[in-house]
PDB file of C-alpha atoms in Angstrom:
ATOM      1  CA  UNK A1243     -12.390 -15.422  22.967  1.00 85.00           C
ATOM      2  CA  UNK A1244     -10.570 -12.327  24.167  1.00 93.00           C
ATOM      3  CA  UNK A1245     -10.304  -9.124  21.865  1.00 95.00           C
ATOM      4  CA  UNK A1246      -7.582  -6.040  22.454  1.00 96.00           C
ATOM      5  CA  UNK A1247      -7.841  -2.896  20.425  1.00 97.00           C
ATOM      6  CA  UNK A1248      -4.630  -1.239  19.402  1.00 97.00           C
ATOM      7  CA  UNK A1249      -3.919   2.101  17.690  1.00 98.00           C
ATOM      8  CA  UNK A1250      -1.516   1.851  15.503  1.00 98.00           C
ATOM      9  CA  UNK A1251      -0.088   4.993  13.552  1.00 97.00           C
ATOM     10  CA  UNK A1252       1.324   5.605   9.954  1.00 96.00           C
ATOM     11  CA  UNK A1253      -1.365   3.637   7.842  1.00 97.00           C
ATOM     12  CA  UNK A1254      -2.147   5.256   4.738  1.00 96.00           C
ATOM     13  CA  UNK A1255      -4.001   3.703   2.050  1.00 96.00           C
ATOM     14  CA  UNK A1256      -5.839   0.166   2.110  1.00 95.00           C
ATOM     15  CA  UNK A1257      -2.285  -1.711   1.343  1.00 96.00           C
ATOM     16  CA  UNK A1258      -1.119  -0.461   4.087  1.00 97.00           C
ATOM     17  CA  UNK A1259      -3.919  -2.065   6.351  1.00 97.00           C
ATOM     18  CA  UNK A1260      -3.488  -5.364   4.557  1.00 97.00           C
ATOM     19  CA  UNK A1261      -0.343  -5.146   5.534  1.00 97.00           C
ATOM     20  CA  UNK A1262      -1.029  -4.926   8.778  1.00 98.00           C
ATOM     21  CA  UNK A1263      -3.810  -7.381   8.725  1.00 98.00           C
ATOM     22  CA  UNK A1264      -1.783  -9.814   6.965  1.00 98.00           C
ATOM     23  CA  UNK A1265       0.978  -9.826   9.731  1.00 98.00           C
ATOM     24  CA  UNK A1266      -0.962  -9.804  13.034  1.00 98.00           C
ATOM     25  CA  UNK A1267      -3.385 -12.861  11.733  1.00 98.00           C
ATOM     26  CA  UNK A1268      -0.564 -14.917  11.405  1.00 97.00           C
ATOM     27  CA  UNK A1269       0.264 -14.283  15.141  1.00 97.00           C
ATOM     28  CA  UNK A1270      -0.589 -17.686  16.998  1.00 95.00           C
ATOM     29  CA  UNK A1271      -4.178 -18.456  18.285  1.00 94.00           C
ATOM     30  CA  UNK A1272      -6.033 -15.174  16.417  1.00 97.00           C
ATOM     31  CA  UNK A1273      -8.949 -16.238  14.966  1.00 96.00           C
ATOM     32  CA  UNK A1274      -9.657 -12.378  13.361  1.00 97.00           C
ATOM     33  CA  UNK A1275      -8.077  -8.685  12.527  1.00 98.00           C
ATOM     34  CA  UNK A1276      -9.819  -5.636  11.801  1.00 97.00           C
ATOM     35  CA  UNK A1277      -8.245  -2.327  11.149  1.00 97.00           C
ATOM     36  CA  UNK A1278     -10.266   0.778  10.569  1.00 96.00           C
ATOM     37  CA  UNK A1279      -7.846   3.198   8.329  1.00 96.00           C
ATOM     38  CA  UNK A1280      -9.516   6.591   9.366  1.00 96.00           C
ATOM     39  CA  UNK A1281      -8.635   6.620  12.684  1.00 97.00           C
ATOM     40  CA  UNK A1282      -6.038   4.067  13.208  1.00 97.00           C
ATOM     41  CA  UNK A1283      -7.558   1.194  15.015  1.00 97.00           C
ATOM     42  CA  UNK A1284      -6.669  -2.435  14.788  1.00 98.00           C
ATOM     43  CA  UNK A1285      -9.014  -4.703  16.868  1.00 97.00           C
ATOM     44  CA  UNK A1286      -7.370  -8.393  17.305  1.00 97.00           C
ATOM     45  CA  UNK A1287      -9.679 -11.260  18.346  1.00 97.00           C
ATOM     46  CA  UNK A1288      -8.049 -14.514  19.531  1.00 95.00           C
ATOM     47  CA  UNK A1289      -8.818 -17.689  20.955  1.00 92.00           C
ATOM     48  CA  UNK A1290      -6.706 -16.754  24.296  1.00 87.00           C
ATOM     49  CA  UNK A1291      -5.419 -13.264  24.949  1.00 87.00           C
ATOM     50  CA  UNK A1292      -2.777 -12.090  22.657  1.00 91.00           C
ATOM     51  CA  UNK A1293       0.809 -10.935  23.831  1.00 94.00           C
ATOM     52  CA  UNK A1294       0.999  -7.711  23.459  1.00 95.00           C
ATOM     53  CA  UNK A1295       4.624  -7.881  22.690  1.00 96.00           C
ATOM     54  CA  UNK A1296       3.852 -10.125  19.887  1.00 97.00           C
ATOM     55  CA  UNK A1297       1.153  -7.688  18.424  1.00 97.00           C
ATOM     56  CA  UNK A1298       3.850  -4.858  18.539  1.00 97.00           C
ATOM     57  CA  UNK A1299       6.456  -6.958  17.139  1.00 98.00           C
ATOM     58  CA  UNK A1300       4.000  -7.653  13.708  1.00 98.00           C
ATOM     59  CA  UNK A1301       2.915  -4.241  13.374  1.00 98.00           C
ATOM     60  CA  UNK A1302       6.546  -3.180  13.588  1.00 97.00           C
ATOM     61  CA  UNK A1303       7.046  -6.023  10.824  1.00 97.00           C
ATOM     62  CA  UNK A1304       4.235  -4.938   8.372  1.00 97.00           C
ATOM     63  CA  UNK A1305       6.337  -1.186   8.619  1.00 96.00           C
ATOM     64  CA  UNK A1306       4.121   0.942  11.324  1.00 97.00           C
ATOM     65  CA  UNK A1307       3.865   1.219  14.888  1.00 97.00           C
ATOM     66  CA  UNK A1308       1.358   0.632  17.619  1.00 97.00           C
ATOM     67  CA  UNK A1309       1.033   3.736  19.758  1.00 97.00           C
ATOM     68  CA  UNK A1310      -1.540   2.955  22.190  1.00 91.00           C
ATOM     69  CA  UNK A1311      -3.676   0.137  23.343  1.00 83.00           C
TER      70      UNK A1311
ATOM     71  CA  UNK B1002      14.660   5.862 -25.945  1.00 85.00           C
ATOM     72  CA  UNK B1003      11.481   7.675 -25.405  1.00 93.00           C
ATOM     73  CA  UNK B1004      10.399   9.312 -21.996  1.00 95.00           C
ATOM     74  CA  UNK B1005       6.949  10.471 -21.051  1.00 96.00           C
ATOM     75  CA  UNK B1006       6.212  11.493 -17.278  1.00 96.00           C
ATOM     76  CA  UNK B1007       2.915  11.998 -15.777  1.00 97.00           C
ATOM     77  CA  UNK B1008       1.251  13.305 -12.288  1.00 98.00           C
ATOM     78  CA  UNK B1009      -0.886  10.723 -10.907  1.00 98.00           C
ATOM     79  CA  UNK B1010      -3.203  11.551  -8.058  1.00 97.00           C
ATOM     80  CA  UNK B1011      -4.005   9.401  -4.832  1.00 96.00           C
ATOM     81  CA  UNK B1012      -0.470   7.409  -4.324  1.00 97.00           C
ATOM     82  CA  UNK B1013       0.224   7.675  -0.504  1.00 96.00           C
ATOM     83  CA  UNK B1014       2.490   4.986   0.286  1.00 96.00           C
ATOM     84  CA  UNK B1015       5.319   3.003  -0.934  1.00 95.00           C
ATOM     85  CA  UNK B1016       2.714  -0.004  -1.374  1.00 96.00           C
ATOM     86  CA  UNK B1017       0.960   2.493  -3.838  1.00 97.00           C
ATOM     87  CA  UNK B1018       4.328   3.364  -5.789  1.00 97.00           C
ATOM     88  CA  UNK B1019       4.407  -0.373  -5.797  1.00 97.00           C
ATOM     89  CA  UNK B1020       1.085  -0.991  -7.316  1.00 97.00           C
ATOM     90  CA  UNK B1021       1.339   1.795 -10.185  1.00 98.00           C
ATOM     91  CA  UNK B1022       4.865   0.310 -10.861  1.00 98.00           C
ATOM     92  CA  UNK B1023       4.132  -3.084 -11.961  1.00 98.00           C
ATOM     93  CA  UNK B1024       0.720  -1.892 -13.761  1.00 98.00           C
ATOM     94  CA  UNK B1025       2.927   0.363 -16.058  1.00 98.00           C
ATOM     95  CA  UNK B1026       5.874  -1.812 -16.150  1.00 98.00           C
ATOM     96  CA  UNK B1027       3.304  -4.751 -18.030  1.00 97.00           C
ATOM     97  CA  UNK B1028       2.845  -2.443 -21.060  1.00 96.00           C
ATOM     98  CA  UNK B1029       4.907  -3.859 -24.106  1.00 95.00           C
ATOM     99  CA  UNK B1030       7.688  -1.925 -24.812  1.00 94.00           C
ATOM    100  CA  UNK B1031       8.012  -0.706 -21.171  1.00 97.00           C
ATOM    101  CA  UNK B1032      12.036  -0.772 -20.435  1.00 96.00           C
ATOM    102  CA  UNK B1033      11.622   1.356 -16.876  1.00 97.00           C
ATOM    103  CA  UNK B1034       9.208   3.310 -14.789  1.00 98.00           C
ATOM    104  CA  UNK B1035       9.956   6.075 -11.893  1.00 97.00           C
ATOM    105  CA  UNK B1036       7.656   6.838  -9.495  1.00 97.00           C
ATOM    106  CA  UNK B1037       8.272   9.947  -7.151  1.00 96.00           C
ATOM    107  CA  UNK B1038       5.534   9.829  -4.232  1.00 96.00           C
ATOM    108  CA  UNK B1039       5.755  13.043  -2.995  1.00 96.00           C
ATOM    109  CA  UNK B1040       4.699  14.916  -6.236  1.00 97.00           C
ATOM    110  CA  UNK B1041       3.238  12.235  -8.036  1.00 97.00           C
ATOM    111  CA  UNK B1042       5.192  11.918 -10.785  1.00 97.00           C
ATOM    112  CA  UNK B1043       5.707   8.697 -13.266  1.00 98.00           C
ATOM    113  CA  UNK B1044       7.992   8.682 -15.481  1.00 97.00           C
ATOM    114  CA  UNK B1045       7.702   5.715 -17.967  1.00 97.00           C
ATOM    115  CA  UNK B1046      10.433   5.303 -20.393  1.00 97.00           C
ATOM    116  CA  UNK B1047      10.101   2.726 -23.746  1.00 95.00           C
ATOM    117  CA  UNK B1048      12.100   1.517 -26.406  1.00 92.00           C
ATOM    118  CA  UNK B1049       9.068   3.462 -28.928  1.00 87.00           C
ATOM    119  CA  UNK B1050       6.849   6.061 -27.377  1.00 87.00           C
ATOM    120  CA  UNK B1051       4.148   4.422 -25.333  1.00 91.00           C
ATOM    121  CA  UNK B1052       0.279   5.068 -26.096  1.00 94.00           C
ATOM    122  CA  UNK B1053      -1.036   7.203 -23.182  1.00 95.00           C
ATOM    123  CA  UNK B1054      -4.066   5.558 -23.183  1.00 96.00           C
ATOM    124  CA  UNK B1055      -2.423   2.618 -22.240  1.00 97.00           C
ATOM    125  CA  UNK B1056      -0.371   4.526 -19.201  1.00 97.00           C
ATOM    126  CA  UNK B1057      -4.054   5.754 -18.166  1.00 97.00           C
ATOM    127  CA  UNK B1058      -5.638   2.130 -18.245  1.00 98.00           C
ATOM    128  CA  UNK B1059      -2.768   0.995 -16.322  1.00 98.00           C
ATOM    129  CA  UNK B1060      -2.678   3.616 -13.644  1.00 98.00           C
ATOM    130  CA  UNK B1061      -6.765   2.877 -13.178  1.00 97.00           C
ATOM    131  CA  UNK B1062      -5.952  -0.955 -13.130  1.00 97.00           C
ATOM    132  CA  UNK B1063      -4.055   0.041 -10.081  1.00 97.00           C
ATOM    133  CA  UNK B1064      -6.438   1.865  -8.594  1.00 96.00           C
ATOM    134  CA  UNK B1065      -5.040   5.650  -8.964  1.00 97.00           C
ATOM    135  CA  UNK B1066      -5.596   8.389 -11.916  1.00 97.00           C
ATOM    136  CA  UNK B1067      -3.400  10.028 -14.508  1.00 97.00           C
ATOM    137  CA  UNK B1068      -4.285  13.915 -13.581  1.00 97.00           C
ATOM    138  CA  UNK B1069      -1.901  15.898 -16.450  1.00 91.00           C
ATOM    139  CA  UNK B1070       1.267  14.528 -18.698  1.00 83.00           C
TER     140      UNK B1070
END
């Protein structure tokens, strides 16, 4: 298991986090998304480290943007 | 033609414009709804005036509140 936290920026409201939720888990080999709407922070678990490329690329997808990790 | 808007509190995304949209757009008579996110406003037209009560019940169904028409 290997887990990466992200900050991602521009989430509002708990459809917003969904979104976000609902993009990254379909990323291959995550097993589990959490997203914490106060301050930003989206914690991906996966069975193998996750690209971080391809964590960007569904956050951009869902509509925000990651702006750390 | 009849045109009632209302200031809903607590929409702050375009999912949340989303939500109140299709809530109020299920009440019969319903021919168009408006939502404006920055000030809150909805503004729900009908072929016959439509109950407010029912524009309240449908703004709580999606999860937001009617705070003056």
């Amino acid at each position: 298991m290997a887990t990466t936290t992200y900050t991602v920026s521009g989430m509002t409201c708990g459809h917003c986090v969904g979104s976000v939720k609902q993009e990254v888990s379909k990323i291959a080999g995550v097993t589990d998304v959490t997203v914490e709407l106060a301050t930003g922070q989206v914690t991906v678990t996966g069975t193998q480290p996750v690209s971080d490329d391809d964590v960007r690329a569904a956050v951009e997808e869902a509509g925000y943007e990651v702006v750390s990790q």
